[in-house]
CSV table of C-alpha atoms in Angstrom, one decimal:
chain,number,residue,atom,x,y,z
A,1,MET,CA,33.5,-1.6,-48.8
A,2,ASN,CA,31.7,-0.5,-51.7
A,3,MET,CA,28.9,2.0,-50.9
A,4,THR,CA,25.5,0.9,-51.8
A,5,ASP,CA,23.9,3.6,-53.9
A,6,THR,CA,20.6,1.9,-53.9
A,7,ILE,CA,19.8,2.2,-50.1
A,8,LYS,CA,16.2,3.2,-49.8
A,9,HIS,CA,15.5,2.5,-46.0
A,10,HIS,CA,17.5,4.5,-43.7
A,11,LEU,CA,18.1,5.2,-39.9
A,12,THR,CA,15.7,7.5,-38.3
A,13,PRO,CA,16.7,11.0,-37.1
A,14,GLU,CA,16.3,10.1,-33.4
A,15,ILE,CA,18.5,7.0,-33.7
A,16,LEU,CA,21.2,9.1,-35.5
A,17,MET,CA,21.1,11.8,-33.0
A,18,ALA,CA,21.2,9.4,-30.1
A,19,TYR,CA,24.3,7.8,-31.7
A,20,SER,CA,25.8,11.3,-32.0
A,21,ALA,CA,25.1,12.0,-28.5
A,22,GLY,CA,26.6,8.7,-27.4
A,23,THR,CA,23.5,7.3,-25.6
A,24,LEU,CA,22.5,4.3,-27.7
A,25,PRO,CA,22.8,0.9,-26.3
A,26,GLU,CA,25.8,-0.8,-27.9
A,27,ALA,CA,23.8,-3.2,-30.2
A,28,PHE,CA,21.9,-0.4,-31.6
A,29,GLY,CA,25.2,1.5,-32.0
A,30,LEU,CA,26.5,-1.5,-34.0
A,31,VAL,CA,23.5,-1.1,-36.4
A,32,VAL,CA,24.2,2.6,-36.8
A,33,ALA,CA,27.9,2.2,-37.4
A,34,THR,CA,27.4,-0.7,-39.9
A,35,HIS,CA,24.7,1.2,-41.8
A,36,VAL,CA,26.7,4.3,-41.9
A,37,SER,CA,29.7,2.5,-43.3
A,38,MET,CA,27.5,1.7,-46.4
A,39,CYS,CA,25.2,4.9,-46.6
A,40,ASP,CA,26.5,8.4,-47.4
A,41,VAL,CA,23.2,9.8,-46.8
A,42,CYS,CA,23.1,8.9,-43.1
A,43,ARG,CA,26.8,9.5,-42.8
A,44,ALA,CA,26.2,13.2,-43.7
A,45,GLU,CA,23.2,13.3,-41.3
A,46,LEU,CA,25.3,11.8,-38.5
A,47,ASP,CA,28.1,14.4,-39.2
A,48,SER,CA,25.4,17.1,-39.0
A,49,TYR,CA,24.3,15.9,-35.7
A,50,ASP,CA,27.9,15.9,-34.5
A,51,ALA,CA,28.0,19.6,-35.5
A,52,VAL,CA,24.9,20.1,-33.3
A,53,GLY,CA,27.0,18.4,-30.5
A,54,GLY,CA,29.9,20.6,-31.2
A,55,ALA,CA,27.6,23.8,-31.0
A,56,VAL,CA,26.0,22.6,-27.8
A,57,MET,CA,29.5,21.8,-26.2
A,58,GLU,CA,30.9,25.2,-27.4
A,59,ASP,CA,28.0,27.1,-25.6
A,60,ALA,CA,27.8,24.8,-22.6
A,61,THR,CA,28.8,25.9,-19.1
A,62,THR,CA,32.6,25.6,-18.7
A,63,ALA,CA,34.4,23.8,-15.9
A,64,ASP,CA,37.9,25.1,-14.8
A,65,LEU,CA,40.7,22.7,-14.9
A,66,SER,CA,43.3,22.2,-12.3
A,67,SER,CA,46.3,24.7,-12.5
A,68,ASP,CA,48.7,22.0,-13.9
A,69,ALA,CA,46.3,20.6,-16.3
A,70,LEU,CA,48.1,21.7,-19.5
A,71,ALA,CA,51.4,20.5,-18.1
A,72,ALA,CA,50.0,17.2,-17.2
A,73,THR,CA,48.4,16.9,-20.8
A,74,MET,CA,51.8,17.6,-22.4
A,75,LYS,CA,53.2,14.9,-20.2
A,76,LEU,CA,50.4,12.5,-21.4
A,77,ILE,CA,51.3,13.5,-25.0
A,78,SER,CA,55.1,13.0,-24.5
A,79,GLU,CA,54.5,9.5,-23.0
A,80,GLY,CA,52.0,8.5,-25.5
A,81,ASN,CA,52.2,6.1,-28.3
A,82,ILE,CA,51.9,8.1,-31.6
A,83,THR,CA,51.9,5.4,-34.1
A,84,PRO,CA,49.3,6.5,-36.6
A,85,GLU,CA,46.4,4.1,-36.9
A,86,ALA,CA,45.7,2.4,-40.1
A,87,PRO,CA,42.4,3.5,-41.7
A,88,ARG,CA,39.7,0.8,-41.1
A,89,ARG,CA,38.4,-0.3,-44.3
A,90,SER,CA,36.7,-3.6,-45.1
A,91,THR,CA,37.2,-5.1,-48.6
A,92,GLY,CA,34.7,-7.9,-47.8
A,93,THR,CA,31.0,-8.3,-47.5
A,94,LEU,CA,30.7,-7.1,-43.8
A,95,PRO,CA,31.7,-3.6,-43.0
A,96,SER,CA,34.6,-3.2,-40.6
A,97,PRO,CA,32.4,-2.4,-37.3
A,98,LEU,CA,30.7,-5.8,-37.8
A,99,GLN,CA,33.9,-7.6,-38.7
A,100,ASP,CA,35.2,-6.3,-35.4
A,101,TYR,CA,32.4,-8.3,-33.7
A,102,VAL,CA,32.6,-11.3,-35.9
A,103,GLY,CA,36.4,-11.5,-35.8
A,104,GLY,CA,36.4,-11.6,-39.8
A,105,ASP,CA,34.1,-11.6,-42.7
A,106,ILE,CA,31.3,-13.8,-43.7
A,107,SER,CA,33.4,-17.0,-43.6
A,108,ALA,CA,34.3,-16.3,-39.9
A,109,ILE,CA,30.8,-16.3,-38.6
A,110,LYS,CA,30.0,-19.2,-36.2
A,111,TRP,CA,26.4,-20.1,-37.2
A,112,LYS,CA,24.1,-22.1,-35.1
A,113,PRO,CA,21.3,-23.9,-37.1
A,114,LEU,CA,17.7,-22.9,-36.2
A,115,GLY,CA,16.1,-25.4,-38.4
A,116,MET,CA,14.9,-25.3,-42.0
A,117,GLY,CA,18.3,-23.9,-43.2
A,118,VAL,CA,18.0,-20.9,-41.1
A,119,LYS,CA,21.0,-20.0,-38.9
A,120,GLN,CA,21.9,-17.4,-36.4
A,121,ALA,CA,24.9,-16.1,-34.7
A,122,MET,CA,24.8,-14.1,-31.6
A,123,LEU,CA,27.2,-11.2,-31.2
A,124,PRO,CA,28.6,-10.1,-27.9
A,125,THR,CA,27.3,-6.7,-26.8
A,126,SER,CA,26.2,-5.1,-23.6
A,127,LYS,CA,22.8,-6.5,-22.1
A,128,ALA,CA,20.8,-3.4,-22.8
A,129,ALA,CA,20.0,-4.9,-26.4
A,130,THR,CA,21.0,-8.1,-28.2
A,131,ALA,CA,22.6,-8.3,-31.7
A,132,ARG,CA,22.5,-11.3,-33.9
A,133,LEU,CA,23.3,-12.3,-37.5
A,134,LEU,CA,20.7,-14.2,-39.3
A,135,TYR,CA,21.1,-16.5,-42.2
A,136,ILE,CA,18.1,-17.1,-44.3
A,137,PRO,CA,18.2,-19.4,-47.4
A,138,ALA,CA,17.0,-18.0,-50.6
A,139,GLY,CA,13.2,-18.2,-50.8
A,140,ALA,CA,12.7,-19.2,-47.1
A,141,ALA,CA,10.8,-17.2,-44.5
A,142,VAL,CA,12.3,-15.9,-41.4
A,143,PRO,CA,11.0,-17.9,-38.4
A,144,ASP,CA,9.4,-16.3,-35.6
A,145,HIS,CA,12.3,-15.4,-33.4
A,146,GLY,CA,10.3,-13.8,-30.7
A,147,HIS,CA,11.3,-10.3,-31.0
A,148,GLN,CA,9.8,-7.9,-28.3
A,149,GLY,CA,10.1,-4.1,-28.2
A,150,THR,CA,12.0,-2.5,-31.0
A,151,GLU,CA,13.9,-4.5,-33.7
A,152,MET,CA,16.2,-3.1,-36.2
A,153,THR,CA,17.0,-5.4,-39.2
A,154,LEU,CA,20.0,-4.4,-41.5
A,155,VAL,CA,20.5,-6.4,-44.7
A,156,LEU,CA,24.1,-7.3,-45.4
A,157,GLN,CA,23.7,-9.8,-48.3
A,158,GLY,CA,20.8,-10.7,-50.5
A,159,ALA,CA,17.3,-9.2,-49.7
A,160,PHE,CA,14.2,-9.9,-48.2
A,161,VAL,CA,10.5,-8.8,-48.8
A,162,ASP,CA,7.8,-8.5,-46.1
A,163,GLU,CA,4.3,-6.9,-45.9
A,164,GLU,CA,6.0,-3.4,-45.8
A,165,ASP,CA,8.5,-3.4,-48.6
A,166,ARG,CA,11.6,-5.0,-50.1
A,167,PHE,CA,14.9,-4.6,-48.1
A,168,ALA,CA,18.2,-5.1,-49.9
A,169,ARG,CA,21.8,-4.7,-48.9
A,170,GLY,CA,22.3,-1.6,-46.8
A,171,ASP,CA,18.6,-1.2,-46.0
A,172,VAL,CA,17.5,-1.1,-42.5
A,173,GLU,CA,14.0,-1.9,-41.3
A,174,VAL,CA,12.8,-0.6,-38.0
A,175,ALA,CA,10.0,-2.7,-36.5
A,176,ASN,CA,8.2,-2.8,-33.3
A,177,GLU,CA,6.3,-5.7,-31.5
A,178,ASP,CA,3.0,-4.6,-32.9
A,179,MET,CA,4.1,-4.8,-36.4
A,180,GLU,CA,3.2,-8.2,-37.8
A,181,HIS,CA,5.7,-9.1,-40.4
A,182,THR,CA,7.0,-12.2,-42.1
A,183,PRO,CA,10.2,-11.5,-44.0
A,184,ILE,CA,10.9,-13.8,-46.8
A,185,ALA,CA,14.4,-14.0,-48.5
A,186,ASP,CA,14.6,-13.2,-52.3
A,187,MET,CA,15.0,-16.3,-54.4
A,188,GLY,CA,18.3,-15.1,-56.1
A,189,GLU,CA,20.6,-15.2,-53.1
A,190,ASP,CA,20.7,-16.4,-49.5
A,191,CYS,CA,20.0,-13.5,-47.1
A,192,ILE,CA,22.2,-12.4,-44.3
A,193,CYS,CA,20.9,-9.7,-41.9
A,194,LEU,CA,22.2,-8.0,-38.7
A,195,ALA,CA,19.2,-8.0,-36.3
A,196,VAL,CA,19.2,-6.1,-33.1
A,197,THR,CA,16.5,-6.0,-30.4
A,198,ASP,CA,16.3,-4.7,-26.9
A,199,ALA,CA,16.5,-7.7,-24.6
A,200,PRO,CA,12.9,-8.8,-23.6
A,201,LEU,CA,13.6,-8.7,-19.9
A,202,LYS,CA,15.6,-5.5,-19.9
A,203,PHE,CA,13.1,-2.8,-19.7
A,204,ASN,CA,14.5,0.8,-20.1
A,205,ALA,CA,12.7,3.9,-20.7
A,206,PHE,CA,14.2,4.0,-24.5
A,207,ILE,CA,12.6,1.1,-26.2
A,208,PRO,CA,8.9,1.2,-25.2
A,209,ARG,CA,8.6,4.8,-25.6
A,210,LEU,CA,10.5,4.7,-28.9
A,211,ALA,CA,8.2,2.1,-30.0
A,212,GLN,CA,5.2,4.4,-29.2
A,213,ARG,CA,6.8,6.9,-31.5
A,214,PHE,CA,7.1,4.4,-34.3
A,215,LEU,CA,3.5,3.4,-34.0
A,216,ARG,CA,2.5,6.8,-35.3
A,217,ILE,CA,4.8,6.6,-38.2
B,1,MET,CA,48.4,30.6,-42.6
B,2,ASN,CA,45.0,30.5,-44.1
B,3,LYS,CA,41.9,32.7,-44.3
B,4,THR,CA,40.1,30.8,-41.7
B,5,ASN,CA,42.4,31.4,-38.9
B,6,ASN,CA,39.8,32.4,-36.4
B,7,ASP,CA,38.3,28.9,-36.4
B,8,TRP,CA,41.1,27.0,-34.7
B,9,THR,CA,42.2,25.4,-38.1
B,10,ALA,CA,45.5,27.3,-37.9
B,11,GLN,CA,46.2,26.0,-34.4
B,12,ILE,CA,45.4,22.4,-35.3
B,13,TYR,CA,47.6,22.6,-38.5
B,14,ALA,CA,50.4,24.1,-36.4
B,15,ILE,CA,50.2,21.1,-34.0
B,16,ARG,CA,50.1,18.8,-36.9
B,17,ASP,CA,53.0,20.3,-38.9
B,18,THR,CA,55.4,21.7,-36.2
B,19,GLN,CA,54.2,20.2,-32.9
B,20,ASP,CA,53.5,23.8,-31.9
B,21,GLN,CA,53.0,23.9,-28.1
B,22,ALA,CA,51.9,27.6,-28.0
B,23,ALA,CA,49.2,26.8,-30.6
B,24,PHE,CA,48.1,23.8,-28.4
B,25,ALA,CA,48.0,26.1,-25.3
B,26,GLU,CA,45.6,28.4,-27.1
B,27,LEU,CA,43.4,25.4,-28.2
B,28,PHE,CA,43.5,24.0,-24.7
B,29,ALA,CA,42.5,27.3,-23.0
B,30,HIS,CA,39.4,27.5,-25.1
B,31,PHE,CA,38.3,23.8,-25.5
B,32,ALA,CA,39.6,22.1,-22.2
B,33,PRO,CA,37.1,23.9,-20.0
B,34,ARG,CA,34.3,23.2,-22.4
B,35,VAL,CA,35.1,19.5,-22.7
B,36,LYS,CA,35.2,19.2,-18.9
B,37,GLY,CA,32.0,21.1,-18.6
B,38,PHE,CA,30.4,18.7,-21.1
B,39,LEU,CA,31.7,15.7,-19.2
B,40,MET,CA,30.6,16.8,-15.9
B,41,LYS,CA,27.1,17.6,-17.2
B,42,SER,CA,27.1,14.2,-18.7
B,43,GLY,CA,27.5,12.6,-15.1
B,44,ALA,CA,31.2,12.5,-14.6
B,45,ASP,CA,32.6,13.8,-11.3
B,46,ALA,CA,35.1,16.5,-11.2
B,47,SER,CA,38.2,14.3,-10.9
B,48,LEU,CA,37.0,11.8,-13.6
B,49,ALA,CA,36.0,14.7,-15.9
B,50,GLU,CA,39.5,16.4,-15.4
B,51,GLU,CA,41.3,13.1,-16.1
B,52,CYS,CA,39.2,12.5,-19.2
B,53,THR,CA,39.6,16.0,-20.5
B,54,GLN,CA,43.4,15.7,-20.4
B,55,GLU,CA,43.1,12.5,-22.4
B,56,VAL,CA,40.7,14.3,-24.9
B,57,MET,CA,43.2,17.2,-25.4
B,58,ALA,CA,46.1,14.6,-25.8
B,59,THR,CA,44.1,12.8,-28.4
B,60,ILE,CA,43.6,16.0,-30.3
B,61,TRP,CA,47.4,16.4,-30.4
B,62,ARG,CA,47.8,12.9,-31.5
B,63,LYS,CA,45.1,12.9,-34.1
B,64,ALA,CA,45.8,16.5,-35.5
B,65,HIS,CA,46.6,14.9,-38.9
B,66,MET,CA,43.0,13.5,-39.0
B,67,PHE,CA,41.3,16.9,-38.7
B,68,ASP,CA,39.6,17.9,-41.9
B,69,PRO,CA,38.1,21.4,-42.0
B,70,SER,CA,36.2,20.7,-45.1
B,71,ARG,CA,34.2,17.9,-43.3
B,72,ALA,CA,33.9,19.2,-39.6
B,73,SER,CA,34.7,22.3,-37.6
B,74,ALA,CA,37.1,22.2,-34.9
B,75,ALA,CA,34.3,22.3,-32.3
B,76,THR,CA,32.5,19.4,-34.1
B,77,TRP,CA,35.7,17.3,-34.4
B,78,ILE,CA,36.6,17.9,-30.7
B,79,PHE,CA,33.0,17.1,-29.7
B,80,THR,CA,33.2,13.6,-31.4
B,81,ILE,CA,36.5,12.8,-29.4
B,82,ALA,CA,35.0,14.0,-26.1
B,83,ARG,CA,31.9,12.0,-26.9
B,84,ASN,CA,33.8,8.9,-27.6
B,85,ARG,CA,35.8,9.3,-24.3
B,86,LYS,CA,32.5,9.8,-22.4
B,87,ILE,CA,31.2,6.5,-23.6
B,88,ASP,CA,34.4,4.6,-22.9
B,89,ALA,CA,34.6,6.3,-19.4
B,90,LEU,CA,31.0,6.4,-18.3
B,91,ARG,CA,29.3,3.7,-20.1
B,92,LYS,CA,31.9,1.0,-20.1
B,93,GLN,CA,30.7,-0.7,-23.2
B,94,ARG,CA,32.3,-1.2,-26.7
B,95,ARG,CA,31.8,1.6,-29.1
B,96,PRO,CA,31.1,0.6,-32.7
B,97,GLU,CA,32.4,3.1,-35.1
B,98,PRO,CA,31.6,3.6,-38.9
B,99,GLU,CA,34.5,2.5,-41.0
B,100,ASP,CA,36.9,5.2,-42.4
B,101,LEU,CA,36.1,6.9,-45.6
B,102,PRO,CA,38.4,5.8,-48.5
B,103,TRP,CA,40.3,8.9,-48.4
B,104,GLY,CA,42.0,10.6,-45.5
B,105,PRO,CA,42.1,14.3,-45.0
B,106,GLU,CA,43.5,16.1,-48.0
B,107,ALA,CA,46.9,17.7,-47.4
B,108,GLU,CA,45.3,21.1,-48.7
B,109,PRO,CA,41.5,20.8,-48.2
B,110,ASP,CA,39.5,22.8,-50.6
B,111,GLN,CA,39.4,26.3,-49.1
B,112,ALA,CA,36.0,27.1,-50.5
B,113,GLU,CA,34.5,24.0,-49.0
B,114,ALA,CA,36.1,24.6,-45.7
B,115,ILE,CA,34.8,28.1,-45.6
B,116,GLY,CA,31.5,27.1,-46.7
B,117,LEU,CA,31.2,24.4,-44.1
B,118,LYS,CA,32.4,27.0,-41.5
B,119,GLN,CA,29.7,29.3,-42.4
B,120,GLU,CA,27.1,26.5,-42.4
B,121,THR,CA,28.3,25.4,-38.9
B,122,GLU,CA,28.1,28.9,-37.5
B,123,GLN,CA,24.5,29.3,-39.0
B,124,LEU,CA,23.5,26.0,-37.4
B,125,ALA,CA,24.8,27.2,-34.1
B,126,ILE,CA,22.9,30.5,-34.4
B,127,ALA,CA,19.8,28.5,-35.4
B,128,ILE,CA,20.1,26.3,-32.4
B,129,LYS,CA,20.6,29.4,-30.1
B,130,GLU,CA,17.5,30.9,-31.6
B,131,LEU,CA,15.2,27.8,-31.0
B,132,PRO,CA,12.4,28.3,-28.6
B,133,GLU,CA,13.8,27.9,-25.1
B,134,LYS,CA,12.1,24.6,-24.3
B,135,GLN,CA,13.3,23.0,-27.5
B,136,ARG,CA,16.9,24.4,-27.1
B,137,ILE,CA,17.1,23.0,-23.6
B,138,LEU,CA,15.9,19.6,-24.9
B,139,VAL,CA,18.6,19.5,-27.5
B,140,GLU,CA,21.3,20.3,-24.8
B,141,GLN,CA,19.9,17.6,-22.6
B,142,ALA,CA,19.9,15.1,-25.5
B,143,TYR,CA,23.7,15.7,-25.8
B,144,PHE,CA,24.4,15.7,-22.0
B,145,GLY,CA,22.8,12.2,-22.1
B,146,ASP,CA,20.0,13.0,-19.6
B,147,LEU,CA,17.2,12.8,-22.1
B,148,SER,CA,15.4,9.6,-23.1
B,149,HIS,CA,15.4,8.7,-26.7
B,150,SER,CA,11.8,9.0,-27.1
B,151,GLU,CA,12.1,12.6,-25.9
B,152,ILE,CA,14.8,13.0,-28.6
B,153,ALA,CA,12.1,11.9,-31.1
B,154,GLU,CA,10.3,15.1,-30.0
B,155,ILE,CA,13.1,17.4,-31.0
B,156,THR,CA,13.6,16.2,-34.5
B,157,GLY,CA,13.2,19.0,-37.0
B,158,LEU,CA,16.4,20.7,-36.2
B,159,PRO,CA,17.6,23.1,-38.8
B,160,LEU,CA,20.1,20.7,-40.3
B,161,GLY,CA,19.2,21.2,-44.0
B,162,THR,CA,22.0,23.2,-45.4
B,163,ILE,CA,24.9,21.7,-43.4
B,164,LYS,CA,23.6,18.1,-44.3
B,165,SER,CA,23.4,19.0,-48.0
B,166,ARG,CA,27.0,20.5,-47.9
B,167,ILE,CA,28.4,17.5,-46.0
B,168,ARG,CA,26.7,15.2,-48.5
B,169,LEU,CA,27.9,17.0,-51.5
B,170,ALA,CA,31.4,16.8,-50.2
B,171,LEU,CA,31.1,13.2,-49.6
B,172,GLU,CA,29.8,12.6,-53.1
B,173,ARG,CA,32.4,14.7,-54.7
B,174,LEU,CA,35.2,12.9,-53.0
B,175,ARG,CA,33.7,9.5,-53.7
B,176,HIS,CA,33.5,10.4,-57.3
B,177,ALA,CA,37.1,11.5,-57.3
B,178,MET,CA,38.1,8.1,-55.9
B,179,LYS,CA,36.6,6.2,-58.7
């Protein structure tokens, strides 16, 4: 996976901190893991939030373990499988975390046509939020796909332009339901994005209040 | 072994290089009660927290070769392992992870970088301790998972500057070396 040096639109601090804390819905975690795979700026910021987590854990109230815990752990170690894991590194267009969900690179995506050449593929995640891949032919506009709450769109191939800015490979746009935008794919290349939104019927405290926050930005 | 032997690097290297059980016992005595405390504050009951803590500590043994003190302190690294176990045990959802960097931990990580990172990490910990109490408690709650994400937005502005710059420079340097 080649790092994209040209990324201009990054993840927000609260999203990175929530990922570090381990409290993001799975679909948003997928956006973070995929973007960080391409973006050293956000990887460094995420590492620094992990350092905050380490400091918090270091100072937190401790809890005593059972008297045989060390022996039990040594037993786990002796029973465990210690084959080293191969590094996860993608050589394709999709970063590894996304390939894990697709079951391969771009060619493995099971597209469903939405009309006008636009296609989508839903990815299986927990119900708190939904993740889909979108395929927009060069020069075409993204149809209204009815997003509610917060939507994060990460560009994987090509680029799109909307009222806000231009978003190319590695860029992530964070939009909320009050943001009227009509993304249009660049002429040069068909655009593929990962779009994640909180499920419309799943109303948890995170999304509406996060959306309020974004309104102020 | 090295100059930074009070930061658990020596113990982790001893586990990696010689499967040193005494070094592991020292690491266990310090970190296992912290990991268990973290898991219980995050909502695990005592028996689940005990079981997960043992698994986290076993993972530390198995992944000792992945520890890189020029990128993360021992506490940071162990936190990420505990956090991952927390998600797997308490949230029961898949856990997307960024892909690995194109390099593994260096056999002999740059001492100056490792020491620099250690200092930055210590300064960050001090800065967090010195936050106004209300904000400090919010930070803790964010990591224990009982804070909504919008409330997390209220506590941005943590003093991450120098550590973030250092990590980023290390990433850039290593990326460059790979080309």
